[in-house]
Amino acid sequence: MNWPNYPQLWSLLSVCEDRWKFTYPGLEIEREVLRMGEWLEANPSKRPKKNWKRFMTLWLARNQAALERAEAREMVARLQRHADAMVGKYDPQRLTEEQAERNKRDIAEMLKRYPDLA
C-alpha cells in the first residue's frame, strides 16, 4: 500500500529498511510503516513538515522500547514464578520439565544481561 500524500514513507523505507531491520530487530518494519501512514492519515496536522527520517526513527525506537519492556515484564514474571517455586510457594513437582528448563535459561539470560545480579 502506498499513501499518495506521504511518498516520503516509502522512499525512506527503500533506503533504510535493511539498517532498520538490524537496529529494531523485534519490529516488522513494513507493518510499522503502514501504521505510520494510518496515523498520519488520522492526524494530518501532526505530520512532519520536513524531517521524515527523524519521525520514522523515533516511531520505530519508541515501539522497539515498548516491545523490550513487554519482554522484560514477561521474563520477570517467569523468574518470579521460578523463585516462588524455589521457596515453596508452588509445588516444584508441578513444574513440567520444559518449564523448569525454560526457567533455567531465563535465569542464565538475565544473569548474562545483568551480571551485577549474581
PDB file of C-alpha atoms in Angstrom:
ATOM      1  CA  MET A   1       0.000   0.000   0.000  1.00  0.00           C
ATOM      2  CA  ASN A   2       1.191   3.489  -0.689  1.00  0.00           C
ATOM      3  CA  TRP A   3      -0.176   6.802   0.514  1.00  0.00           C
ATOM      4  CA  PRO A   4      -0.118   9.407  -2.247  1.00  0.00           C
ATOM      5  CA  ASN A   5       0.147  12.154   0.360  1.00  0.00           C
ATOM      6  CA  TYR A   6       3.174  10.547   2.057  1.00  0.00           C
ATOM      7  CA  PRO A   7       5.624   9.195  -0.539  1.00  0.00           C
ATOM      8  CA  GLN A   8       8.398  10.065   1.920  1.00  0.00           C
ATOM      9  CA  LEU A   9       7.494   6.987   3.987  1.00  0.00           C
ATOM     10  CA  TRP A  10       8.135   4.589   1.153  1.00  0.00           C
ATOM     11  CA  SER A  11      11.176   6.343  -0.261  1.00  0.00           C
ATOM     12  CA  LEU A  12      12.869   6.279   3.155  1.00  0.00           C
ATOM     13  CA  LEU A  13      11.793   2.673   3.693  1.00  0.00           C
ATOM     14  CA  SER A  14      13.531   1.599   0.488  1.00  0.00           C
ATOM     15  CA  VAL A  15      16.722   3.397   1.560  1.00  0.00           C
ATOM     16  CA  CYS A  16      16.819   2.491   5.264  1.00  0.00           C
ATOM     17  CA  GLU A  17      14.935  -0.815   5.566  1.00  0.00           C
ATOM     18  CA  ASP A  18      17.955  -3.112   5.989  1.00  0.00           C
ATOM     19  CA  ARG A  19      19.527  -0.867   8.604  1.00  0.00           C
ATOM     20  CA  TRP A  20      16.219  -0.521  10.481  1.00  0.00           C
ATOM     21  CA  LYS A  21      15.652  -4.279  10.452  1.00  0.00           C
ATOM     22  CA  PHE A  22      19.029  -4.671  12.132  1.00  0.00           C
ATOM     23  CA  THR A  23      18.545  -1.770  14.556  1.00  0.00           C
ATOM     24  CA  TYR A  24      14.968  -2.672  15.541  1.00  0.00           C
ATOM     25  CA  PRO A  25      15.007  -6.495  15.407  1.00  0.00           C
ATOM     26  CA  GLY A  26      11.713  -7.022  17.198  1.00  0.00           C
ATOM     27  CA  LEU A  27       9.669  -4.982  14.743  1.00  0.00           C
ATOM     28  CA  GLU A  28       8.187  -5.770  11.370  1.00  0.00           C
ATOM     29  CA  ILE A  29       9.384  -2.635   9.618  1.00  0.00           C
ATOM     30  CA  GLU A  30       6.909  -2.688   6.732  1.00  0.00           C
ATOM     31  CA  ARG A  31       3.995  -3.122   9.129  1.00  0.00           C
ATOM     32  CA  GLU A  32       5.254  -0.209  11.208  1.00  0.00           C
ATOM     33  CA  VAL A  33       5.436   1.968   8.089  1.00  0.00           C
ATOM     34  CA  LEU A  34       1.822   1.035   7.344  1.00  0.00           C
ATOM     35  CA  ARG A  35       0.914   2.037  10.892  1.00  0.00           C
ATOM     36  CA  MET A  36       2.756   5.341  10.436  1.00  0.00           C
ATOM     37  CA  GLY A  37       0.734   6.027   7.304  1.00  0.00           C
ATOM     38  CA  GLU A  38      -2.528   5.249   9.086  1.00  0.00           C
ATOM     39  CA  TRP A  39      -1.564   7.524  11.960  1.00  0.00           C
ATOM     40  CA  LEU A  40      -0.630  10.323   9.553  1.00  0.00           C
ATOM     41  CA  GLU A  41      -3.976   9.949   7.770  1.00  0.00           C
ATOM     42  CA  ALA A  42      -5.781  10.232  11.108  1.00  0.00           C
ATOM     43  CA  ASN A  43      -3.586  13.112  12.357  1.00  0.00           C
ATOM     44  CA  PRO A  44      -2.736  15.280   9.328  1.00  0.00           C
ATOM     45  CA  SER A  45      -1.982  18.336  11.435  1.00  0.00           C
ATOM     46  CA  LYS A  46       0.774  16.449  13.268  1.00  0.00           C
ATOM     47  CA  ARG A  47       2.607  15.168  10.211  1.00  0.00           C
ATOM     48  CA  PRO A  48       6.250  16.176   9.927  1.00  0.00           C
ATOM     49  CA  LYS A  49       6.919  19.122   7.678  1.00  0.00           C
ATOM     50  CA  LYS A  50      10.494  18.298   6.781  1.00  0.00           C
ATOM     51  CA  ASN A  51      12.423  15.717   8.807  1.00  0.00           C
ATOM     52  CA  TRP A  52      10.654  12.493   7.858  1.00  0.00           C
ATOM     53  CA  LYS A  53      13.608  10.294   8.775  1.00  0.00           C
ATOM     54  CA  ARG A  54      13.534  11.646  12.329  1.00  0.00           C
ATOM     55  CA  PHE A  55       9.789  10.980  12.559  1.00  0.00           C
ATOM     56  CA  MET A  56      10.208   7.400  11.355  1.00  0.00           C
ATOM     57  CA  THR A  57      13.247   6.684  13.529  1.00  0.00           C
ATOM     58  CA  LEU A  58      11.546   7.987  16.669  1.00  0.00           C
ATOM     59  CA  TRP A  59       8.447   5.925  15.866  1.00  0.00           C
ATOM     60  CA  LEU A  60      10.497   2.748  15.455  1.00  0.00           C
ATOM     61  CA  ALA A  61      12.608   3.415  18.561  1.00  0.00           C
ATOM     62  CA  ARG A  62       9.508   4.018  20.679  1.00  0.00           C
ATOM     63  CA  ASN A  63       7.863   0.800  19.509  1.00  0.00           C
ATOM     64  CA  GLN A  64      11.062  -1.240  19.928  1.00  0.00           C
ATOM     65  CA  ALA A  65      11.389   0.057  23.505  1.00  0.00           C
ATOM     66  CA  ALA A  66       7.770  -0.861  24.247  1.00  0.00           C
ATOM     67  CA  LEU A  67       8.383  -4.363  22.899  1.00  0.00           C
ATOM     68  CA  GLU A  68      11.519  -4.752  25.029  1.00  0.00           C
ATOM     69  CA  ARG A  69       9.634  -3.584  28.141  1.00  0.00           C
ATOM     70  CA  ALA A  70       6.922  -6.173  27.490  1.00  0.00           C
ATOM     71  CA  GLU A  71       9.539  -8.910  27.031  1.00  0.00           C
ATOM     72  CA  ALA A  72      11.278  -7.835  30.242  1.00  0.00           C
ATOM     73  CA  ARG A  73       7.979  -7.914  32.170  1.00  0.00           C
ATOM     74  CA  GLU A  74       7.315 -11.434  30.881  1.00  0.00           C
ATOM     75  CA  MET A  75      10.812 -12.557  31.826  1.00  0.00           C
ATOM     76  CA  VAL A  76      10.462 -11.071  35.319  1.00  0.00           C
ATOM     77  CA  ALA A  77       7.110 -12.843  35.741  1.00  0.00           C
ATOM     78  CA  ARG A  78       8.668 -16.174  34.742  1.00  0.00           C
ATOM     79  CA  LEU A  79      11.608 -15.579  37.072  1.00  0.00           C
ATOM     80  CA  GLN A  80       9.206 -14.723  39.881  1.00  0.00           C
ATOM     81  CA  ARG A  81       7.312 -17.970  39.319  1.00  0.00           C
ATOM     82  CA  HIS A  82      10.627 -19.823  39.403  1.00  0.00           C
ATOM     83  CA  ALA A  83      11.710 -18.033  42.598  1.00  0.00           C
ATOM     84  CA  ASP A  84       8.336 -18.791  44.195  1.00  0.00           C
ATOM     85  CA  ALA A  85       8.799 -22.448  43.325  1.00  0.00           C
ATOM     86  CA  MET A  86      12.234 -22.433  44.957  1.00  0.00           C
ATOM     87  CA  VAL A  87      10.929 -21.038  48.251  1.00  0.00           C
ATOM     88  CA  GLY A  88       7.962 -23.352  48.347  1.00  0.00           C
ATOM     89  CA  LYS A  89       5.047 -21.180  47.276  1.00  0.00           C
ATOM     90  CA  TYR A  90       4.482 -23.604  44.425  1.00  0.00           C
ATOM     91  CA  ASP A  91       4.996 -27.310  44.347  1.00  0.00           C
ATOM     92  CA  PRO A  92       8.095 -27.819  42.170  1.00  0.00           C
ATOM     93  CA  GLN A  93       6.736 -31.202  41.175  1.00  0.00           C
ATOM     94  CA  ARG A  94       4.000 -29.353  39.321  1.00  0.00           C
ATOM     95  CA  LEU A  95       6.553 -27.724  37.027  1.00  0.00           C
ATOM     96  CA  THR A  96       6.926 -29.622  33.825  1.00  0.00           C
ATOM     97  CA  GLU A  97      10.406 -30.443  32.688  1.00  0.00           C
ATOM     98  CA  GLU A  98      10.027 -27.930  29.847  1.00  0.00           C
ATOM     99  CA  GLN A  99       9.029 -25.157  32.280  1.00  0.00           C
ATOM    100  CA  ALA A 100      11.967 -25.941  34.547  1.00  0.00           C
ATOM    101  CA  GLU A 101      14.393 -25.812  31.593  1.00  0.00           C
ATOM    102  CA  ARG A 102      12.873 -22.525  30.389  1.00  0.00           C
ATOM    103  CA  ASN A 103      13.254 -21.071  33.882  1.00  0.00           C
ATOM    104  CA  LYS A 104      16.915 -22.089  33.974  1.00  0.00           C
ATOM    105  CA  ARG A 105      17.501 -20.498  30.549  1.00  0.00           C
ATOM    106  CA  ASP A 106      15.692 -17.328  31.645  1.00  0.00           C
ATOM    107  CA  ILE A 107      17.819 -17.048  34.775  1.00  0.00           C
ATOM    108  CA  ALA A 108      21.014 -17.624  32.794  1.00  0.00           C
ATOM    109  CA  GLU A 109      19.963 -14.993  30.230  1.00  0.00           C
ATOM    110  CA  MET A 110      19.040 -12.497  32.942  1.00  0.00           C
ATOM    111  CA  LEU A 111      22.393 -13.035  34.689  1.00  0.00           C
ATOM    112  CA  LYS A 112      24.221 -12.612  31.380  1.00  0.00           C
ATOM    113  CA  ARG A 113      22.412  -9.331  30.704  1.00  0.00           C
ATOM    114  CA  TYR A 114      22.751  -8.075  34.282  1.00  0.00           C
ATOM    115  CA  PRO A 115      25.898  -9.624  35.825  1.00  0.00           C
ATOM    116  CA  ASP A 116      25.585  -7.461  38.946  1.00  0.00           C
ATOM    117  CA  LEU A 117      22.573  -9.597  39.989  1.00  0.00           C
ATOM    118  CA  ALA A 118      24.789 -12.626  40.579  1.00  0.00           C
TER     119      ALA A 118
END
